[in-house]
Amino acid sequence: MDHSQLHNPYSAALNIDTASGDRFPQWSIQETRDLLIIRADLDPNFMETKRNKVLWEVISTRMKEKGYGRSADQCKCKWKNLVTRYKGCEAMEAEGMRQQFPFFNDLQTIFTARMQRMLWLEAEGGGATASTSKKRKKTAASQYSSSDEEDENEESEGEKAVGTRRKKIIKGKETGNPAAGTSSSNVSSIINGVKGIMEGYMKQQMEMEMQWIKAYEAREEERRVKEIEWRQKMEALENERIMMERRWREREEQRRIIEEARAERRDALITTLLHKLRREDM
């Protein structure tokens, strides 16, 4: 069976990963893991540049070397969906939800290694000034988001705006500014709303995933039953062939016996006639 025939639905489009609106084969679990392995190998390169189109072409080439016909856009789209799913599980803080996302540990390993590289670079430049260290952290934080996908600049700006707003609220509380303090409730309601949306989204994904698994198991069961039926039919045909061959051999044996009996009777008759003719001649 081809690698791309058994796919696992772990993205916003459960059975289909789209890069241009076309339908593509589903991603299997092994294919997704191979994609994550290749992406992890190239993660340092993604951190060094924001223009990562060439890197996705490299990933596509490596996937083709492994036997998967995936374009760069398909690989990039699948990675985005996996990161979105990972962030959702991370935000849920529910161990059960994480366990049902089989690639959570793989992505966590990638991001942990990325953070360790950032910390190592920061420790390596430990003699720098506080402003340089702050600038380095800010660069690392921007690389954390921009290295994953270059099309999410607006989302990054939105996160920065939210962070700035939180700082203003905290500062307003410290200085006793009532206007800034009252806006914290709005931020909390927004966060709760986003959290509720993410929970609903994750539940929907889980339901779709379970439906896919049930459908896959049903297809496998149907295939297994048909295979058993086919094997039984083949065994029945083989037994029938053996029985027919046995009957043919028995008929052949009976025919041979009859032919031998006829030949003996014929020889006896000829011998009797010859003796009779000899007596008459004498």
mmCIF file of N, CA, C and O in Angstrom, residues 10-100:
data_model
loop_
_atom_site.group_PDB
_atom_site.id
_atom_site.type_symbol
_atom_site.label_atom_id
_atom_site.label_comp_id
_atom_site.label_asym_id
_atom_site.label_seq_id
_atom_site.Cartn_x
_atom_site.Cartn_y
_atom_site.Cartn_z
ATOM 1 N N TYR A 10 -5.206 15.395 10.900
ATOM 2 C CA TYR A 10 -4.845 16.156 12.078
ATOM 3 C C TYR A 10 -4.669 17.613 11.735
ATOM 4 O O TYR A 10 -3.761 18.259 12.210
ATOM 5 N N SER A 11 -5.538 18.145 10.879
ATOM 6 C CA SER A 11 -5.464 19.553 10.530
ATOM 7 C C SER A 11 -6.859 20.115 10.444
ATOM 8 O O SER A 11 -7.839 19.419 10.624
ATOM 9 N N ALA A 12 -6.946 21.409 10.150
ATOM 10 C CA ALA A 12 -8.254 22.043 10.081
ATOM 11 C C ALA A 12 -9.093 21.415 8.992
ATOM 12 O O ALA A 12 -10.300 21.335 9.103
ATOM 13 N N ALA A 13 -8.465 21.011 7.911
ATOM 14 C CA ALA A 13 -9.165 20.235 6.912
ATOM 15 C C ALA A 13 -8.812 18.794 7.182
ATOM 16 O O ALA A 13 -7.718 18.354 6.912
ATOM 17 N N LEU A 14 -9.743 18.046 7.729
ATOM 18 C CA LEU A 14 -9.431 16.743 8.303
ATOM 19 C C LEU A 14 -8.941 15.768 7.260
ATOM 20 O O LEU A 14 -7.928 15.129 7.423
ATOM 21 N N ASN A 15 -9.659 15.654 6.152
ATOM 22 C CA ASN A 15 -9.291 14.680 5.152
ATOM 23 C C ASN A 15 -8.518 15.284 3.997
ATOM 24 O O ASN A 15 -8.049 14.562 3.136
ATOM 25 N N ILE A 16 -8.409 16.617 3.952
ATOM 26 C CA ILE A 16 -7.812 17.273 2.796
ATOM 27 C C ILE A 16 -6.916 18.383 3.276
ATOM 28 O O ILE A 16 -7.318 19.203 4.083
ATOM 29 N N ASP A 17 -5.653 18.422 2.778
ATOM 30 C CA ASP A 17 -4.770 19.550 3.006
ATOM 31 C C ASP A 17 -4.696 20.305 1.698
ATOM 32 O O ASP A 17 -4.338 19.739 0.665
ATOM 33 N N THR A 18 -5.043 21.579 1.718
ATOM 34 C CA THR A 18 -5.124 22.341 0.490
ATOM 35 C C THR A 18 -4.112 23.445 0.490
ATOM 36 O O THR A 18 -3.877 24.095 1.479
ATOM 37 N N ALA A 19 -3.492 23.673 -0.672
ATOM 38 C CA ALA A 19 -2.608 24.803 -0.862
ATOM 39 C C ALA A 19 -3.139 25.713 -1.942
ATOM 40 O O ALA A 19 -2.813 26.879 -1.986
ATOM 41 N N SER A 20 -3.964 25.182 -2.854
ATOM 42 C CA SER A 20 -4.502 26.007 -3.922
ATOM 43 C C SER A 20 -5.953 25.685 -4.183
ATOM 44 O O SER A 20 -6.481 25.975 -5.244
ATOM 45 N N GLY A 21 -6.629 25.028 -3.254
ATOM 46 C CA GLY A 21 -8.047 24.729 -3.404
ATOM 47 C C GLY A 21 -8.299 23.367 -4.017
ATOM 48 O O GLY A 21 -9.429 22.961 -4.196
ATOM 49 N N ASP A 22 -7.247 22.652 -4.437
ATOM 50 C CA ASP A 22 -7.417 21.337 -5.023
ATOM 51 C C ASP A 22 -7.476 20.279 -3.942
ATOM 52 O O ASP A 22 -7.064 20.503 -2.825
ATOM 53 N N ARG A 23 -7.949 19.118 -4.354
ATOM 54 C CA ARG A 23 -8.018 18.011 -3.414
ATOM 55 C C ARG A 23 -6.737 17.198 -3.518
ATOM 56 O O ARG A 23 -6.256 16.902 -4.606
ATOM 57 N N PHE A 24 -6.162 16.829 -2.385
ATOM 58 C CA PHE A 24 -4.933 16.057 -2.350
ATOM 59 C C PHE A 24 -5.156 14.820 -1.501
ATOM 60 O O PHE A 24 -6.034 14.791 -0.656
ATOM 61 N N PRO A 25 -4.312 13.789 -1.727
ATOM 62 C CA PRO A 25 -4.425 12.595 -0.876
ATOM 63 C C PRO A 25 -4.201 12.942 0.580
ATOM 64 O O PRO A 25 -3.503 13.894 0.907
ATOM 65 N N GLN A 26 -4.823 12.159 1.447
ATOM 66 C CA GLN A 26 -4.683 12.394 2.871
ATOM 67 C C GLN A 26 -3.249 12.096 3.315
ATOM 68 O O GLN A 26 -2.527 11.346 2.673
ATOM 69 N N TRP A 27 -2.883 12.687 4.442
ATOM 70 C CA TRP A 27 -1.554 12.462 5.024
ATOM 71 C C TRP A 27 -1.629 11.285 5.975
ATOM 72 O O TRP A 27 -2.450 11.268 6.897
ATOM 73 N N SER A 28 -0.767 10.314 5.779
ATOM 74 C CA SER A 28 -0.700 9.212 6.735
ATOM 75 C C SER A 28 0.112 9.646 7.958
ATOM 76 O O SER A 28 0.807 10.663 7.935
ATOM 77 N N ILE A 29 0.005 8.849 9.023
ATOM 78 C CA ILE A 29 0.739 9.165 10.245
ATOM 79 C C ILE A 29 2.242 9.129 9.985
ATOM 80 O O ILE A 29 2.986 10.020 10.392
ATOM 81 N N GLN A 30 2.704 8.089 9.265
ATOM 82 C CA GLN A 30 4.143 7.973 8.997
ATOM 83 C C GLN A 30 4.628 9.114 8.108
ATOM 84 O O GLN A 30 5.723 9.655 8.314
ATOM 85 N N GLU A 31 3.800 9.481 7.132
ATOM 86 C CA GLU A 31 4.188 10.587 6.242
ATOM 87 C C GLU A 31 4.309 11.893 7.028
ATOM 88 O O GLU A 31 5.241 12.680 6.817
ATOM 89 N N THR A 32 3.376 12.121 7.950
ATOM 90 C CA THR A 32 3.420 13.330 8.768
ATOM 91 C C THR A 32 4.653 13.322 9.667
ATOM 92 O O THR A 32 5.322 14.352 9.830
ATOM 93 N N ARG A 33 4.976 12.172 10.245
ATOM 94 C CA ARG A 33 6.174 12.094 11.084
ATOM 95 C C ARG A 33 7.443 12.352 10.269
ATOM 96 O O ARG A 33 8.375 13.014 10.736
ATOM 97 N N ASP A 34 7.498 11.831 9.046
ATOM 98 C CA ASP A 34 8.663 12.091 8.196
ATOM 99 C C ASP A 34 8.779 13.577 7.881
ATOM 100 O O ASP A 34 9.882 14.134 7.845
ATOM 101 N N LEU A 35 7.619 14.225 7.639
ATOM 102 C CA LEU A 35 7.638 15.669 7.402
ATOM 103 C C LEU A 35 8.195 16.408 8.612
ATOM 104 O O LEU A 35 9.019 17.331 8.472
ATOM 105 N N LEU A 36 7.775 16.015 9.811
ATOM 106 C CA LEU A 36 8.249 16.680 11.027
ATOM 107 C C LEU A 36 9.746 16.446 11.248
ATOM 108 O O LEU A 36 10.464 17.338 11.717
ATOM 109 N N ILE A 37 10.227 15.256 10.884
ATOM 110 C CA ILE A 37 11.658 14.975 11.035
ATOM 111 C C ILE A 37 12.474 15.879 10.116
ATOM 112 O O ILE A 37 13.474 16.477 10.521
ATOM 113 N N ILE A 38 12.012 15.992 8.856
ATOM 114 C CA ILE A 38 12.733 16.846 7.910
ATOM 115 C C ILE A 38 12.652 18.302 8.346
ATOM 116 O O ILE A 38 13.633 19.056 8.296
ATOM 117 N N ARG A 39 11.458 18.713 8.811
ATOM 118 C CA ARG A 39 11.288 20.112 9.246
ATOM 119 C C ARG A 39 12.158 20.415 10.459
ATOM 120 O O ARG A 39 12.709 21.527 10.591
ATOM 121 N N ALA A 40 12.298 19.440 11.351
ATOM 122 C CA ALA A 40 13.153 19.637 12.523
ATOM 123 C C ALA A 40 14.618 19.795 12.112
ATOM 124 O O ALA A 40 15.350 20.611 12.689
ATOM 125 N N ASP A 41 15.040 19.028 11.098
ATOM 126 C CA ASP A 41 16.424 19.145 10.634
ATOM 127 C C ASP A 41 16.715 20.535 10.070
ATOM 128 O O ASP A 41 17.830 21.052 10.214
ATOM 129 N N LEU A 42 15.720 21.121 9.428
ATOM 130 C CA LEU A 42 15.915 22.429 8.782
ATOM 131 C C LEU A 42 15.465 23.595 9.656
ATOM 132 O O LEU A 42 15.485 24.741 9.200
ATOM 133 N N ASP A 43 15.036 23.318 10.881
ATOM 134 C CA ASP A 43 14.535 24.398 11.734
ATOM 135 C C ASP A 43 15.568 25.495 11.972
ATOM 136 O O ASP A 43 15.208 26.680 11.953
ATOM 137 N N PRO A 44 16.856 25.185 12.192
ATOM 138 C CA PRO A 44 17.833 26.272 12.334
ATOM 139 C C PRO A 44 17.902 27.182 11.124
ATOM 140 O O PRO A 44 18.063 28.396 11.254
ATOM 141 N N ASN A 45 17.736 26.597 9.915
ATOM 142 C CA ASN A 45 17.736 27.416 8.708
ATOM 143 C C ASN A 45 16.515 28.316 8.643
ATOM 144 O O ASN A 45 16.596 29.465 8.176
ATOM 145 N N PHE A 46 15.363 27.806 9.133
ATOM 146 C CA PHE A 46 14.163 28.632 9.157
ATOM 147 C C PHE A 46 14.332 29.814 10.110
ATOM 148 O O PHE A 46 13.742 30.870 9.896
ATOM 149 N N MET A 47 15.110 29.638 11.177
ATOM 150 C CA MET A 47 15.321 30.728 12.135
ATOM 151 C C MET A 47 16.246 31.804 11.583
ATOM 152 O O MET A 47 16.229 32.940 12.041
ATOM 153 N N GLU A 48 17.064 31.444 10.602
ATOM 154 C CA GLU A 48 18.037 32.382 10.075
ATOM 155 C C GLU A 48 17.472 33.281 8.989
ATOM 156 O O GLU A 48 18.062 34.312 8.668
ATOM 157 N N THR A 49 16.351 32.887 8.368
ATOM 158 C CA THR A 49 15.803 33.685 7.276
ATOM 159 C C THR A 49 14.295 33.731 7.366
ATOM 160 O O THR A 49 13.664 32.804 7.864
ATOM 161 N N LYS A 50 13.721 34.827 6.881
ATOM 162 C CA LYS A 50 12.267 34.944 6.813
ATOM 163 C C LYS A 50 11.747 34.488 5.446
ATOM 164 O O LYS A 50 10.589 34.139 5.320
ATOM 165 N N ARG A 51 12.600 34.556 4.438
ATOM 166 C CA ARG A 51 12.220 34.100 3.098
ATOM 167 C C ARG A 51 12.519 32.608 3.003
ATOM 168 O O ARG A 51 13.619 32.191 2.669
ATOM 169 N N ASN A 52 11.517 31.809 3.340
ATOM 170 C CA ASN A 52 11.764 30.378 3.477
ATOM 171 C C ASN A 52 11.155 29.535 2.362
ATOM 172 O O ASN A 52 10.980 28.329 2.516
ATOM 173 N N LYS A 53 10.838 30.156 1.242
ATOM 174 C CA LYS A 53 10.247 29.402 0.136
ATOM 175 C C LYS A 53 11.205 28.327 -0.363
ATOM 176 O O LYS A 53 10.803 27.201 -0.675
ATOM 177 N N VAL A 54 12.494 28.676 -0.454
ATOM 178 C CA VAL A 54 13.488 27.701 -0.921
ATOM 179 C C VAL A 54 13.581 26.524 0.042
ATOM 180 O O VAL A 54 13.731 25.365 -0.373
ATOM 181 N N LEU A 55 13.466 26.815 1.351
ATOM 182 C CA LEU A 55 13.541 25.734 2.339
ATOM 183 C C LEU A 55 12.375 24.764 2.192
ATOM 184 O O LEU A 55 12.537 23.548 2.351
ATOM 185 N N TRP A 56 11.195 25.300 1.883
ATOM 186 C CA TRP A 56 10.043 24.410 1.687
ATOM 187 C C TRP A 56 10.221 23.582 0.412
ATOM 188 O O TRP A 56 9.750 22.430 0.341
ATOM 189 N N GLU A 57 10.892 24.135 -0.596
ATOM 190 C CA GLU A 57 11.212 23.351 -1.790
ATOM 191 C C GLU A 57 12.163 22.206 -1.431
ATOM 192 O O GLU A 57 12.037 21.090 -1.940
ATOM 193 N N VAL A 58 13.122 22.502 -0.546
ATOM 194 C CA VAL A 58 14.045 21.454 -0.091
ATOM 195 C C VAL A 58 13.278 20.358 0.639
ATOM 196 O O VAL A 58 13.516 19.153 0.449
ATOM 197 N N ILE A 59 12.341 20.757 1.500
ATOM 198 C CA ILE A 59 11.523 19.767 2.222
ATOM 199 C C ILE A 59 10.724 18.920 1.244
ATOM 200 O O ILE A 59 10.629 17.697 1.389
ATOM 201 N N SER A 60 10.129 19.574 0.230
ATOM 202 C CA SER A 60 9.364 18.834 -0.779
ATOM 203 C C SER A 60 10.244 17.819 -1.497
ATOM 204 O O SER A 60 9.837 16.677 -1.736
ATOM 205 N N THR A 61 11.483 18.232 -1.822
ATOM 206 C CA THR A 61 12.407 17.309 -2.504
ATOM 207 C C THR A 61 12.745 16.115 -1.623
ATOM 208 O O THR A 61 12.760 14.963 -2.081
ATOM 209 N N ARG A 62 12.994 16.370 -0.336
ATOM 210 C CA ARG A 62 13.304 15.264 0.575
ATOM 211 C C ARG A 62 12.110 14.327 0.749
ATOM 212 O O ARG A 62 12.275 13.108 0.880
ATOM 213 N N MET A 63 10.910 14.898 0.778
ATOM 214 C CA MET A 63 9.707 14.057 0.877
ATOM 215 C C MET A 63 9.576 13.169 -0.357
ATOM 216 O O MET A 63 9.205 11.990 -0.255
ATOM 217 N N LYS A 64 9.903 13.731 -1.539
ATOM 218 C CA LYS A 64 9.832 12.934 -2.765
ATOM 219 C C LYS A 64 10.873 11.816 -2.740
ATOM 220 O O LYS A 64 10.637 10.725 -3.263
ATOM 221 N N GLU A 65 12.043 12.099 -2.141
ATOM 222 C CA GLU A 65 13.054 11.059 -2.017
ATOM 223 C C GLU A 65 12.574 9.902 -1.144
ATOM 224 O O GLU A 65 13.013 8.763 -1.303
ATOM 225 N N LYS A 66 11.690 10.202 -0.202
ATOM 226 C CA LYS A 66 11.128 9.165 0.672
ATOM 227 C C LYS A 66 9.915 8.482 0.049
ATOM 228 O O LYS A 66 9.316 7.606 0.660
ATOM 229 N N GLY A 67 9.512 8.940 -1.137
ATOM 230 C CA GLY A 67 8.390 8.297 -1.825
ATOM 231 C C GLY A 67 7.070 9.015 -1.695
ATOM 232 O O GLY A 67 6.028 8.459 -2.038
ATOM 233 N N TYR A 68 7.077 10.281 -1.195
ATOM 234 C CA TYR A 68 5.840 11.035 -1.041
ATOM 235 C C TYR A 68 5.800 12.143 -2.092
ATOM 236 O O TYR A 68 6.724 12.946 -2.189
ATOM 237 N N GLY A 69 4.717 12.200 -2.856
ATOM 238 C CA GLY A 69 4.583 13.233 -3.874
ATOM 239 C C GLY A 69 3.926 14.483 -3.318
ATOM 240 O O GLY A 69 2.756 14.743 -3.589
ATOM 241 N N ARG A 70 4.649 15.257 -2.539
ATOM 242 C CA ARG A 70 4.108 16.451 -1.902
ATOM 243 C C ARG A 70 4.845 17.691 -2.392
ATOM 244 O O ARG A 70 6.087 17.712 -2.445
ATOM 245 N N SER A 71 4.063 18.716 -2.747
ATOM 246 C CA SER A 71 4.663 19.980 -3.183
ATOM 247 C C SER A 71 5.071 20.803 -1.972
ATOM 248 O O SER A 71 4.727 20.495 -0.825
ATOM 249 N N ALA A 72 5.812 21.885 -2.259
ATOM 250 C CA ALA A 72 6.254 22.763 -1.174
ATOM 251 C C ALA A 72 5.059 23.409 -0.474
ATOM 252 O O ALA A 72 5.028 23.538 0.753
ATOM 253 N N ASP A 73 4.041 23.810 -1.252
ATOM 254 C CA ASP A 73 2.860 24.444 -0.653
ATOM 255 C C ASP A 73 2.091 23.459 0.221
ATOM 256 O O ASP A 73 1.569 23.834 1.281
ATOM 257 N N GLN A 74 2.019 22.191 -0.214
ATOM 258 C CA GLN A 74 1.330 21.191 0.607
ATOM 259 C C GLN A 74 2.061 20.977 1.930
ATOM 260 O O GLN A 74 1.427 20.888 2.984
ATOM 261 N N CYS A 75 3.394 20.877 1.869
ATOM 262 C CA CYS A 75 4.171 20.683 3.098
ATOM 263 C C CYS A 75 4.014 21.876 4.027
ATOM 264 O O CYS A 75 3.842 21.720 5.246
ATOM 265 N N LYS A 76 4.043 23.085 3.452
ATOM 266 C CA LYS A 76 3.908 24.287 4.263
ATOM 267 C C LYS A 76 2.526 24.364 4.905
ATOM 268 O O LYS A 76 2.383 24.694 6.090
ATOM 269 N N CYS A 77 1.491 24.031 4.127
ATOM 270 C CA CYS A 77 0.118 24.056 4.647
ATOM 271 C C CYS A 77 -0.061 23.029 5.760
ATOM 272 O O CYS A 77 -0.681 23.318 6.791
ATOM 273 N N LYS A 78 0.511 21.835 5.584
ATOM 274 C CA LYS A 78 0.404 20.805 6.613
ATOM 275 C C LYS A 78 1.122 21.257 7.889
ATOM 276 O O LYS A 78 0.616 21.065 8.995
ATOM 277 N N TRP A 79 2.290 21.870 7.740
ATOM 278 C CA TRP A 79 3.034 22.364 8.903
ATOM 279 C C TRP A 79 2.222 23.417 9.649
ATOM 280 O O TRP A 79 2.148 23.405 10.875
ATOM 281 N N LYS A 80 1.606 24.350 8.918
ATOM 282 C CA LYS A 80 0.787 25.386 9.565
ATOM 283 C C LYS A 80 -0.357 24.758 10.350
ATOM 284 O O LYS A 80 -0.642 25.160 11.485
ATOM 285 N N ASN A 81 -1.010 23.759 9.754
ATOM 286 C CA ASN A 81 -2.131 23.109 10.441
ATOM 287 C C ASN A 81 -1.665 22.392 11.703
ATOM 288 O O ASN A 81 -2.330 22.424 12.743
ATOM 289 N N LEU A 82 -0.511 21.739 11.622
ATOM 290 C CA LEU A 82 0.021 21.046 12.792
ATOM 291 C C LEU A 82 0.393 22.024 13.899
ATOM 292 O O LEU A 82 0.134 21.773 15.075
ATOM 293 N N VAL A 83 1.001 23.169 13.519
ATOM 294 C CA VAL A 83 1.370 24.170 14.518
ATOM 295 C C VAL A 83 0.119 24.750 15.166
ATOM 296 O O VAL A 83 0.071 24.963 16.389
ATOM 297 N N THR A 84 -0.913 24.998 14.345
ATOM 298 C CA THR A 84 -2.170 25.509 14.899
ATOM 299 C C THR A 84 -2.764 24.515 15.883
ATOM 300 O O THR A 84 -3.227 24.884 16.970
ATOM 301 N N ARG A 85 -2.741 23.245 15.517
ATOM 302 C CA ARG A 85 -3.266 22.210 16.407
ATOM 303 C C ARG A 85 -2.442 22.136 17.700
ATOM 304 O O ARG A 85 -2.988 21.984 18.792
ATOM 305 N N TYR A 86 -1.132 22.244 17.552
ATOM 306 C CA TYR A 86 -0.244 22.177 18.719
ATOM 307 C C TYR A 86 -0.507 23.342 19.659
ATOM 308 O O TYR A 86 -0.602 23.167 20.881
ATOM 309 N N LYS A 87 -0.631 24.545 19.093
ATOM 310 C CA LYS A 87 -0.901 25.716 19.932
ATOM 311 C C LYS A 87 -2.231 25.576 20.652
ATOM 312 O O LYS A 87 -2.378 25.975 21.812
ATOM 313 N N GLY A 88 -3.230 24.983 19.935
ATOM 314 C CA GLY A 88 -4.525 24.780 20.570
ATOM 315 C C GLY A 88 -4.430 23.823 21.746
ATOM 316 O O GLY A 88 -4.972 24.077 22.821
ATOM 317 N N CYS A 89 -3.709 22.709 21.557
ATOM 318 C CA CYS A 89 -3.532 21.746 22.662
ATOM 319 C C CYS A 89 -2.741 22.368 23.803
ATOM 320 O O CYS A 89 -3.029 22.136 24.974
ATOM 321 N N GLU A 90 -1.740 23.186 23.460
ATOM 322 C CA GLU A 90 -0.922 23.819 24.484
ATOM 323 C C GLU A 90 -1.745 24.814 25.284
ATOM 324 O O GLU A 90 -1.585 24.947 26.499
ATOM 325 N N ALA A 91 -2.667 25.515 24.598
ATOM 326 C CA ALA A 91 -3.502 26.493 25.290
ATOM 327 C C ALA A 91 -4.552 25.813 26.161
ATOM 328 O O ALA A 91 -4.954 26.335 27.201
ATOM 329 N N MET A 92 -4.997 24.624 25.758
ATOM 330 C CA MET A 92 -6.032 23.924 26.514
ATOM 331 C C MET A 92 -5.518 23.449 27.869
ATOM 332 O O MET A 92 -6.263 23.373 28.823
ATOM 333 N N GLU A 93 -4.249 23.103 27.922
ATOM 334 C CA GLU A 93 -3.633 22.596 29.150
ATOM 335 C C GLU A 93 -4.387 21.374 29.680
ATOM 336 O O GLU A 93 -4.566 21.188 30.870
ATOM 337 N N ALA A 94 -4.862 20.560 28.758
ATOM 338 C CA ALA A 94 -5.569 19.325 29.139
ATOM 339 C C ALA A 94 -4.777 18.147 28.598
ATOM 340 O O ALA A 94 -4.573 18.026 27.402
ATOM 341 N N GLU A 95 -4.315 17.301 29.496
ATOM 342 C CA GLU A 95 -3.464 16.190 29.094
ATOM 343 C C GLU A 95 -4.192 15.240 28.158
ATOM 344 O O GLU A 95 -3.600 14.680 27.244
ATOM 345 N N GLY A 96 -5.489 15.067 28.384
ATOM 346 C CA GLY A 96 -6.258 14.176 27.529
ATOM 347 C C GLY A 96 -6.320 14.660 26.096
ATOM 348 O O GLY A 96 -6.225 13.880 25.153
ATOM 349 N N MET A 97 -6.490 15.990 25.921
ATOM 350 C CA MET A 97 -6.542 16.552 24.581
ATOM 351 C C MET A 97 -5.199 16.373 23.876
ATOM 352 O O MET A 97 -5.142 16.092 22.688
ATOM 353 N N ARG A 98 -4.122 16.523 24.627
ATOM 354 C CA ARG A 98 -2.793 16.372 24.026
ATOM 355 C C ARG A 98 -2.540 14.930 23.602
ATOM 356 O O ARG A 98 -1.924 14.665 22.573
ATOM 357 N N GLN A 99 -3.018 13.998 24.411
ATOM 358 C CA GLN A 99 -2.781 12.597 24.104
ATOM 359 C C GLN A 99 -3.481 12.181 22.821
ATOM 360 O O GLN A 99 -3.009 11.293 22.116
ATOM 361 N N GLN A 100 -4.585 12.845 22.492
ATOM 362 C CA GLN A 100 -5.307 12.494 21.285
ATOM 363 C C GLN A 100 -4.734 13.187 20.058
ATOM 364 O O GLN A 100 -5.193 12.952 18.943
#
